[in-house]
Amino acid sequence: MKQSPRVLGRPRHDENAKPTKDIVLETATRLFIKEGYKNVSMDDVAKACNVTKATIYYYYPTKGELYTSALIAMMDRIKLSILQILEQSKPFKERLEQLVEIHLSATIDIDMKNFMKEAAINLSEDQLSQVHASENRMYQTIERAMEMEMDKGTIRKGNSTFFAHTFMALMSVGYFKDGDGNRLFQTEAIAAKEIVEFFWLSVQV
Amino acid sequence: MKQSPRVLGRPRHDENAKPTKDIVLETATRLFIKEGYKNVSMDDVAKACNVTKATIYYYYPTKGELYTSALIAMMDRIKLSILQILEQSKPFKERLEQLVEIHLSATIDIDMKNFMKEAAINLSEDQLSQVHASENRMYQTIERAMEMEMDKGTIRKGNSTFFAHTFMALMSVGYFKDGDGNRLFQTEAIAAKEIVEFFWLSVQV
Amino acid sequence: MKQSPRVLGRPRHDENAKPTKDIVLETATRLFIKEGYKNVSMDDVAKACNVTKATIYYYYPTKGELYTSALIAMMDRIKLSILQILEQSKPFKERLEQLVEIHLSATIDIDMKNFMKEAAINLSEDQLSQVHASENRMYQTIERAMEMEMDKGTIRKGNSTFFAHTFMALMSVGYFKDGDGNRLFQTEAIAAKEIVEFFWLSVQV
Amino acid sequence: MKQSPRVLGRPRHDENAKPTKDIVLETATRLFIKEGYKNVSMDDVAKACNVTKATIYYYYPTKGELYTSALIAMMDRIKLSILQILEQSKPFKERLEQLVEIHLSATIDIDMKNFMKEAAINLSEDQLSQVHASENRMYQTIERAMEMEMDKGTIRKGNSTFFAHTFMALMSVGYFKDGDGNRLFQTEAIAAKEIVEFFWLSVQV
DNA sequence: TATGAATGAGCATTCATTCAT
DNA sequence: TATGAATGAATGCTCATTCAT
């Protein structure tokens, strides 16, 4: 399929069009999540954005930088979504269920461990530490919520970091598909209920 | 430059080395686990084996085939190790603790999800289904043990597949390292105890 | 990051900077001399000038044109400096010594042959002939001085073009650095004396 | 023009065919001399050799390495040719004339300074020092000849390194072409005579 | 006068794979 | 059984140049 041909030089400006830089970041994020760092080429990103590779490089000086930006943007978005959900006034257990359900419903499998491994292998030390900082901020959002509930007596006292990680690990079970592509539970709602119930049994007072 | 590693014990026949095919598979497995499919080239494998690329191709017709074989061999080995540990006559909880401790002690982070994702992206349908079958065999080993303990009344009745996956997911929490490279727990033994305790609270009768 | 360099003296009008076009040419000249045509990108020039690439193109339509202008400006400046030195009333030999010393003292190695080769490879025919003309003017300045001294009987009669080229070639010996970065002579003054002495032995009556 | 298509895999071996590695080096040397480091792409070399780029990389791991090898091979060849000429039993002046004539007759302009500058800009420190060593060996061949003639009393006592460099610099005058492509002298033989005569006037006892 | 945004072609390098020996 | 020599396609990245503003 032929791409719509583009003209040289600065394109005429179109109001209500998203800035190219944002399009690139969003597209790249989507591709990286689906296929991983090494399976996405800068050309792939460019084609998916309907611009040329050089345009990508105009905004992101290296592939590593683009990946770094994509990861950070993604983690910050997740952090925000976690925050919004956990800040509600519903019972904690219900908030957790909503959190799991929403994340399982996002078609893409957000696998933090995987991202961090690819980051560790492919990024520079500096880029990696930025990504680590972002990962930290994300986990801390959950940790703080856990600590608040411990104080309120909703859940038992314990290592909040450990709780945050076990929660995220359990959530990832909901993504599992067997060889035939079937998930463990029929709907995300059921998966969410079961997963949180499992978590709850371990953390209740 | 690395020299070819020699094996201990009485060498077979009058030769003093493992069959090349085995060396290749072991080396490749190690590299794939550490760096992932795309970050390991056939040349890397060849160099690490002290043979030429063509030799690798003599035994494994494509890189995908080599990865498939490596994954299957790895999962089968893990399955065996799980089996040996779970077959003992110790209390179930202690066996689980030993299982976690042993896997956390193996320096390499065995991240199943990651392997399966790389497999899904890079392997042919046929290769992928072989890998899935192998993954299944591995999980089923744990499932069967869970079912036996349910029957014995050691743990509560529940979805054994779900239990197997939650258990593996929780185990992976033990691998987590923060930005400074610090783990959540000081020793593997402590990590194992805490992780199994967390699991146990959810599955006890 | 480098800041835009400011010039000494009274600024023209109420602005305090040299015209951009001149800054570009001077900066480009410096870079081309140090690194050669292909090793200097338009972006390099732009960055070194603290303006954007598009600004460079506003004044110089192509890189070739910029190189042409830079070479011509440089050769004209050298021609002028040669003229000023040779026009003095000191003995010819002393003037030659001063000429050599001054050029060796300019930190940068002015290698005509090199510039002309890069010009021949990278410039258009028209640009190249402009550069050749400029080179000619430069050599002719020396040739004419040689002819005057032949007439005066200071040096022997001979092919003045040949003399001009041998003189410049001998001068370039003063730039030579060995592998450790050491020059053949300790100071430019000594180098100048030795080089002119060598030349003089060949051209004296 | 289409290239003769090549087949995959190892080509059938042909006796009396030069090894590919040698063809690559010779071709690359020729191209680098004519056009300089940056103006010759690995693809250019490949096409000129009628092989693919990957073949070039099979023998030379980087472009810098290829350039290094090419320069060293060239300088060693020149050193040898100098040696052979200077070792003859003819009068020294005649040997020098032959040396100049032979080098001017080789169509390509061997410009050491140029090569060394490109090397300095583009090569790694290690590669550069190899090239410097080779350059040294070449100059030393001339220096030693100069020293022998000083001892014999054929030429005056002086700094042999300086003499070697002035000699090479004067030789390069013979390559000069003006804007119309005309050389200073009508034949290489005449050029050689004039150049050596100029040198001789400075070094004679 | 000066810039920001974009292109298209090229470049060094890598890599899975092939094949005669 | 194992290798040496070669390919073709991709990949990350650079660069001269263009054009609307």
Tab-separated table of N, CA and C in Angstrom, chain C residues 74-183:
chain	number	residue	atom	x	y	z
C	74	MET	N	39.472	32.916	2.683
C	74	MET	CA	40.706	32.534	3.346
C	74	MET	C	41.920	32.853	2.470
C	75	MET	N	41.847	32.466	1.207
C	75	MET	CA	42.987	32.695	0.321
C	75	MET	C	43.228	34.178	0.119
C	76	ASP	N	42.151	34.930	0.038
C	76	ASP	CA	42.329	36.365	-0.136
C	76	ASP	C	42.987	36.979	1.090
C	77	ARG	N	42.586	36.474	2.262
C	77	ARG	CA	43.215	36.988	3.466
C	77	ARG	C	44.702	36.635	3.497
C	78	ILE	N	45.007	35.412	3.118
C	78	ILE	CA	46.410	35.004	3.086
C	78	ILE	C	47.174	35.844	2.070
C	79	LYS	N	46.574	36.027	0.903
C	79	LYS	CA	47.219	36.840	-0.135
C	79	LYS	C	47.573	38.217	0.422
C	80	LEU	N	46.627	38.796	1.130
C	80	LEU	CA	46.822	40.128	1.693
C	80	LEU	C	47.972	40.133	2.689
C	81	SER	N	47.960	39.136	3.552
C	81	SER	CA	49.012	39.075	4.567
C	81	SER	C	50.371	38.880	3.914
C	82	ILE	N	50.417	38.053	2.863
C	82	ILE	CA	51.672	37.872	2.138
C	82	ILE	C	52.123	39.209	1.551
C	83	LEU	N	51.175	39.885	0.925
C	83	LEU	CA	51.470	41.164	0.279
C	83	LEU	C	52.056	42.160	1.271
C	84	GLN	N	51.385	42.281	2.411
C	84	GLN	CA	51.829	43.245	3.411
C	84	GLN	C	53.249	42.969	3.881
C	85	ILE	N	53.541	41.695	4.049
C	85	ILE	CA	54.868	41.333	4.530
C	85	ILE	C	55.926	41.567	3.464
C	86	LEU	N	55.595	41.142	2.237
C	86	LEU	CA	56.607	41.235	1.179
C	86	LEU	C	56.828	42.673	0.699
C	87	GLU	N	55.886	43.551	0.974
C	87	GLU	CA	56.014	44.927	0.505
C	87	GLU	C	56.947	45.777	1.369
C	88	GLN	N	57.343	45.228	2.495
C	88	GLN	CA	58.212	46.010	3.374
C	88	GLN	C	59.570	46.250	2.720
C	89	SER	N	60.373	47.092	3.358
C	89	SER	CA	61.650	47.446	2.719
C	89	SER	C	62.833	46.665	3.296
C	90	LYS	N	62.554	45.706	4.181
C	90	LYS	CA	63.641	44.882	4.743
C	90	LYS	C	64.268	44.026	3.654
C	91	PRO	N	65.465	43.472	3.925
C	91	PRO	CA	66.064	42.516	2.979
C	91	PRO	C	65.105	41.370	2.710
C	92	PHE	N	65.101	40.858	1.469
C	92	PHE	CA	64.164	39.835	1.028
C	92	PHE	C	64.175	38.609	1.944
C	93	LYS	N	65.388	38.184	2.296
C	93	LYS	CA	65.487	36.982	3.120
C	93	LYS	C	64.772	37.167	4.453
C	94	GLU	N	64.930	38.346	5.016
C	94	GLU	CA	64.259	38.614	6.291
C	94	GLU	C	62.746	38.630	6.144
C	95	ARG	N	62.283	39.196	5.001
C	95	ARG	CA	60.845	39.213	4.764
C	95	ARG	C	60.296	37.791	4.642
C	96	LEU	N	61.059	36.941	3.944
C	96	LEU	CA	60.613	35.554	3.812
C	96	LEU	C	60.531	34.876	5.181
C	97	GLU	N	61.529	35.124	6.004
C	97	GLU	CA	61.521	34.531	7.345
C	97	GLU	C	60.298	34.968	8.126
C	98	GLN	N	59.982	36.239	8.029
C	98	GLN	CA	58.811	36.737	8.749
C	98	GLN	C	57.536	36.066	8.240
C	99	LEU	N	57.479	35.921	6.908
C	99	LEU	CA	56.325	35.291	6.283
C	99	LEU	C	56.123	33.879	6.839
C	100	VAL	N	57.172	33.109	6.844
C	100	VAL	CA	57.080	31.733	7.327
C	100	VAL	C	56.685	31.720	8.801
C	101	GLU	N	57.350	32.554	9.572
C	101	GLU	CA	57.096	32.538	11.015
C	101	GLU	C	55.641	32.864	11.323
C	102	ILE	N	55.136	33.870	10.659
C	102	ILE	CA	53.750	34.265	10.922
C	102	ILE	C	52.788	33.148	10.555
C	103	HIS	N	53.018	32.497	9.441
C	103	HIS	CA	52.074	31.440	9.058
C	103	HIS	C	52.180	30.215	9.947
C	104	LEU	N	53.388	29.880	10.355
C	104	LEU	CA	53.519	28.734	11.264
C	104	LEU	C	52.896	29.053	12.619
C	105	SER	N	52.873	30.326	12.973
C	105	SER	CA	52.343	30.704	14.287
C	105	SER	C	50.817	30.642	14.345
C	106	ALA	N	50.186	30.848	13.184
C	106	ALA	CA	48.736	30.666	13.161
C	106	ALA	C	48.502	29.190	13.448
C	107	THR	N	47.809	28.929	14.563
C	107	THR	CA	47.730	27.535	15.036
C	107	THR	C	47.289	26.551	13.965
C	108	ILE	N	46.420	27.013	13.060
C	108	ILE	CA	45.875	26.067	12.100
C	108	ILE	C	46.798	25.825	10.924
C	109	ASP	N	46.801	24.595	10.484
C	109	ASP	CA	47.659	24.159	9.392
C	109	ASP	C	46.956	24.443	8.068
C	110	ILE	N	47.431	25.489	7.398
C	110	ILE	CA	46.840	25.852	6.110
C	110	ILE	C	47.426	24.948	5.036
C	111	ASP	N	46.670	23.935	4.640
C	111	ASP	CA	47.197	22.992	3.660
C	111	ASP	C	46.461	23.162	2.341
C	112	MET	N	47.041	24.003	1.494
C	112	MET	CA	46.418	24.314	0.205
C	112	MET	C	46.055	23.076	-0.609
C	113	LYS	N	47.012	22.168	-0.726
C	113	LYS	CA	46.780	20.985	-1.565
C	113	LYS	C	45.517	20.270	-1.137
C	114	ASN	N	45.400	20.110	0.177
C	114	ASN	CA	44.239	19.462	0.765
C	114	ASN	C	42.957	20.189	0.382
C	115	PHE	N	42.928	21.486	0.576
C	115	PHE	CA	41.726	22.247	0.249
C	115	PHE	C	41.363	22.071	-1.219
C	116	MET	N	42.381	22.148	-2.077
C	116	MET	CA	42.102	22.055	-3.501
C	116	MET	C	41.578	20.666	-3.870
C	117	LYS	N	42.079	19.653	-3.183
C	117	LYS	CA	41.596	18.305	-3.486
C	117	LYS	C	40.134	18.161	-3.084
C	118	GLU	N	39.817	18.641	-1.904
C	118	GLU	CA	38.427	18.558	-1.455
C	118	GLU	C	37.529	19.373	-2.372
C	119	ALA	N	38.039	20.515	-2.807
C	119	ALA	CA	37.265	21.335	-3.731
C	119	ALA	C	37.013	20.562	-5.022
C	120	ALA	N	38.067	19.949	-5.545
C	120	ALA	CA	37.952	19.232	-6.815
C	120	ALA	C	36.924	18.119	-6.728
C	121	ILE	N	36.864	17.458	-5.578
C	121	ILE	CA	35.952	16.328	-5.435
C	121	ILE	C	34.524	16.786	-5.207
C	122	ASN	N	34.360	17.839	-4.393
C	122	ASN	CA	33.021	18.143	-3.907
C	122	ASN	C	32.325	19.342	-4.556
C	123	LEU	N	33.087	20.196	-5.243
C	123	LEU	CA	32.430	21.394	-5.766
C	123	LEU	C	31.996	21.224	-7.221
C	124	SER	N	31.112	22.106	-7.626
C	124	SER	CA	30.699	22.130	-9.028
C	124	SER	C	31.840	22.742	-9.843
C	125	GLU	N	31.786	22.554	-11.148
C	125	GLU	CA	32.839	23.054	-12.008
C	125	GLU	C	33.015	24.565	-11.829
C	126	ASP	N	31.882	25.235	-11.779
C	126	ASP	CA	31.917	26.687	-11.664
C	126	ASP	C	32.549	27.120	-10.343
C	127	GLN	N	32.106	26.485	-9.272
C	127	GLN	CA	32.672	26.817	-7.969
C	127	GLN	C	34.169	26.540	-7.949
C	128	LEU	N	34.525	25.389	-8.521
C	128	LEU	CA	35.930	25.008	-8.515
C	128	LEU	C	36.786	26.036	-9.238
C	129	SER	N	36.284	26.548	-10.350
C	129	SER	CA	37.124	27.472	-11.103
C	129	SER	C	37.273	28.797	-10.346
C	130	GLN	N	36.263	29.179	-9.607
C	130	GLN	CA	36.407	30.366	-8.748
C	130	GLN	C	37.517	30.159	-7.720
C	131	VAL	N	37.513	28.970	-7.137
C	131	VAL	CA	38.519	28.667	-6.119
C	131	VAL	C	39.909	28.650	-6.743
C	132	HIS	N	39.991	28.041	-7.933
C	132	HIS	CA	41.279	28.021	-8.619
C	132	HIS	C	41.793	29.426	-8.893
C	133	ALA	N	40.883	30.296	-9.290
C	133	ALA	CA	41.276	31.675	-9.577
C	133	ALA	C	41.854	32.322	-8.324
C	134	SER	N	41.190	32.050	-7.217
C	134	SER	CA	41.646	32.641	-5.969
C	134	SER	C	43.022	32.099	-5.574
C	135	GLU	N	43.189	30.791	-5.783
C	135	GLU	CA	44.485	30.182	-5.485
C	135	GLU	C	45.573	30.851	-6.327
C	136	ASN	N	45.243	31.036	-7.595
C	136	ASN	CA	46.171	31.677	-8.508
C	136	ASN	C	46.600	33.044	-8.012
C	137	ARG	N	45.624	33.856	-7.648
C	137	ARG	CA	45.934	35.204	-7.170
C	137	ARG	C	46.919	35.149	-6.004
C	138	MET	N	46.708	34.158	-5.158
C	138	MET	CA	47.572	34.033	-3.997
C	138	MET	C	49.008	33.711	-4.413
C	139	TYR	N	49.148	32.701	-5.273
C	139	TYR	CA	50.491	32.323	-5.697
C	139	TYR	C	51.155	33.451	-6.485
C	140	GLN	N	50.355	34.143	-7.282
C	140	GLN	CA	50.939	35.209	-8.104
C	140	GLN	C	51.552	36.323	-7.268
C	141	THR	N	50.978	36.524	-6.098
C	141	THR	CA	51.552	37.529	-5.210
C	141	THR	C	53.003	37.182	-4.880
C	142	ILE	N	53.217	35.905	-4.595
C	142	ILE	CA	54.589	35.490	-4.294
C	142	ILE	C	55.446	35.513	-5.556
C	143	GLU	N	54.854	35.012	-6.627
C	143	GLU	CA	55.618	34.995	-7.886
C	143	GLU	C	56.129	36.384	-8.231
C	144	ARG	N	55.257	37.372	-8.126
C	144	ARG	CA	55.670	38.727	-8.498
C	144	ARG	C	56.805	39.238	-7.621
C	145	ALA	N	56.715	38.898	-6.341
C	145	ALA	CA	57.806	39.291	-5.443
C	145	ALA	C	59.107	38.624	-5.884
C	146	MET	N	59.000	37.336	-6.233
C	146	MET	CA	60.198	36.616	-6.680
C	146	MET	C	60.773	37.298	-7.925
C	147	GLU	N	59.900	37.644	-8.862
C	147	GLU	CA	60.369	38.264	-10.107
C	147	GLU	C	61.068	39.594	-9.826
C	148	MET	N	60.507	40.377	-8.934
C	148	MET	CA	61.139	41.646	-8.593
C	148	MET	C	62.539	41.449	-8.043
C	149	GLU	N	62.673	40.427	-7.167
C	149	GLU	CA	63.989	40.188	-6.570
C	149	GLU	C	64.965	39.640	-7.600
C	150	MET	N	64.436	38.844	-8.571
C	150	MET	CA	65.320	38.405	-9.665
C	150	MET	C	65.839	39.608	-10.424
C	151	ASP	N	64.921	40.555	-10.718
C	151	ASP	CA	65.321	41.750	-11.452
C	151	ASP	C	66.358	42.540	-10.682
C	152	LYS	N	66.107	42.617	-9.345
C	152	LYS	CA	67.062	43.367	-8.521
C	152	LYS	C	68.373	42.612	-8.346
C	153	GLY	N	68.356	41.305	-8.713
C	153	GLY	CA	69.581	40.512	-8.567
C	153	GLY	C	69.767	39.926	-7.189
C	154	THR	N	68.732	40.014	-6.350
C	154	THR	CA	68.843	39.423	-5.012
C	154	THR	C	68.884	37.905	-5.089
C	155	ILE	N	68.078	37.349	-5.993
C	155	ILE	CA	68.095	35.880	-6.179
C	155	ILE	C	68.348	35.583	-7.645
C	156	ARG	N	68.712	34.334	-7.900
C	156	ARG	CA	69.059	33.991	-9.289
C	156	ARG	C	67.804	33.973	-10.153
C	157	LYS	N	68.012	34.124	-11.464
C	157	LYS	CA	66.916	34.033	-12.416
C	157	LYS	C	66.394	32.589	-12.429
C	158	GLY	N	65.077	32.436	-12.559
C	158	GLY	CA	64.499	31.086	-12.617
C	158	GLY	C	63.008	31.173	-12.863
C	159	ASN	N	62.344	30.025	-12.872
C	159	ASN	CA	60.901	29.979	-13.069
C	159	ASN	C	60.220	30.453	-11.785
C	160	SER	N	59.621	31.628	-11.846
C	160	SER	CA	59.085	32.211	-10.606
C	160	SER	C	57.926	31.391	-10.054
C	161	THR	N	57.131	30.786	-10.936
C	161	THR	CA	56.028	29.951	-10.457
C	161	THR	C	56.588	28.762	-9.676
C	162	PHE	N	57.601	28.159	-10.229
C	162	PHE	CA	58.241	27.036	-9.552
C	162	PHE	C	58.782	27.468	-8.205
C	163	PHE	N	59.428	28.628	-8.181
C	163	PHE	CA	59.979	29.134	-6.919
C	163	PHE	C	58.863	29.360	-5.887
C	164	ALA	N	57.751	29.934	-6.338
C	164	ALA	CA	56.655	30.203	-5.413
C	164	ALA	C	56.133	28.898	-4.812
C	165	HIS	N	56.008	27.900	-5.657
C	165	HIS	CA	55.484	26.625	-5.153
C	165	HIS	C	56.484	25.900	-4.256
C	166	THR	N	57.732	25.931	-4.626
C	166	THR	CA	58.711	25.280	-3.746
C	166	THR	C	58.734	25.984	-2.403
C	167	PHE	N	58.631	27.308	-2.448
C	167	PHE	CA	58.643	28.040	-1.183
C	167	PHE	C	57.474	27.625	-0.298
C	168	MET	N	56.265	27.583	-0.855
C	168	MET	CA	55.099	27.194	-0.071
C	168	MET	C	55.228	25.745	0.406
C	169	ALA	N	55.761	24.879	-0.444
C	169	ALA	CA	55.911	23.470	-0.063
C	169	ALA	C	56.873	23.357	1.117
C	170	LEU	N	57.984	24.100	1.040
C	170	LEU	CA	58.962	24.044	2.133
C	170	LEU	C	58.345	24.589	3.420
C	171	MET	N	57.531	25.634	3.276
C	171	MET	CA	56.893	26.199	4.458
C	171	MET	C	56.052	25.140	5.160
C	172	SER	N	55.360	24.323	4.372
C	172	SER	CA	54.459	23.328	4.968
C	172	SER	C	55.223	22.290	5.784
C	173	VAL	N	56.558	22.163	5.497
C	173	VAL	CA	57.353	21.230	6.299
C	173	VAL	C	57.334	21.651	7.776
C	174	GLY	N	57.214	22.939	8.000
C	174	GLY	CA	57.207	23.452	9.368
C	174	GLY	C	56.005	23.006	10.186
C	175	TYR	N	54.951	22.584	9.491
C	175	TYR	CA	53.759	22.132	10.207
C	175	TYR	C	53.884	20.686	10.692
C	176	PHE	N	54.823	19.951	10.112
C	176	PHE	CA	54.879	18.512	10.378
C	176	PHE	C	55.011	18.178	11.864
C	177	LYS	N	54.165	17.234	12.257
C	177	LYS	CA	54.267	16.696	13.613
C	177	LYS	C	54.426	15.193	13.522
C	178	ASP	N	55.309	14.644	14.351
C	178	ASP	CA	55.460	13.188	14.325
C	178	ASP	C	54.362	12.543	15.183
C	179	GLY	N	54.454	11.242	15.321
C	179	GLY	CA	53.414	10.493	16.032
C	179	GLY	C	53.173	10.990	17.455
C	180	ASP	N	54.192	11.532	18.081
C	180	ASP	CA	54.044	12.022	19.461
C	180	ASP	C	53.611	13.491	19.505
C	181	GLY	N	53.337	14.072	18.336
C	181	GLY	CA	52.881	15.454	18.305
C	181	GLY	C	54.030	16.468	18.352
C	182	ASN	N	55.271	15.981	18.218
C	182	ASN	CA	56.408	16.913	18.256
C	182	ASN	C	56.718	17.451	16.867
C	183	ARG	N	57.048	18.735	16.831
C	183	ARG	CA	57.444	19.335	15.560
C	183	ARG	C	58.922	19.108	15.312
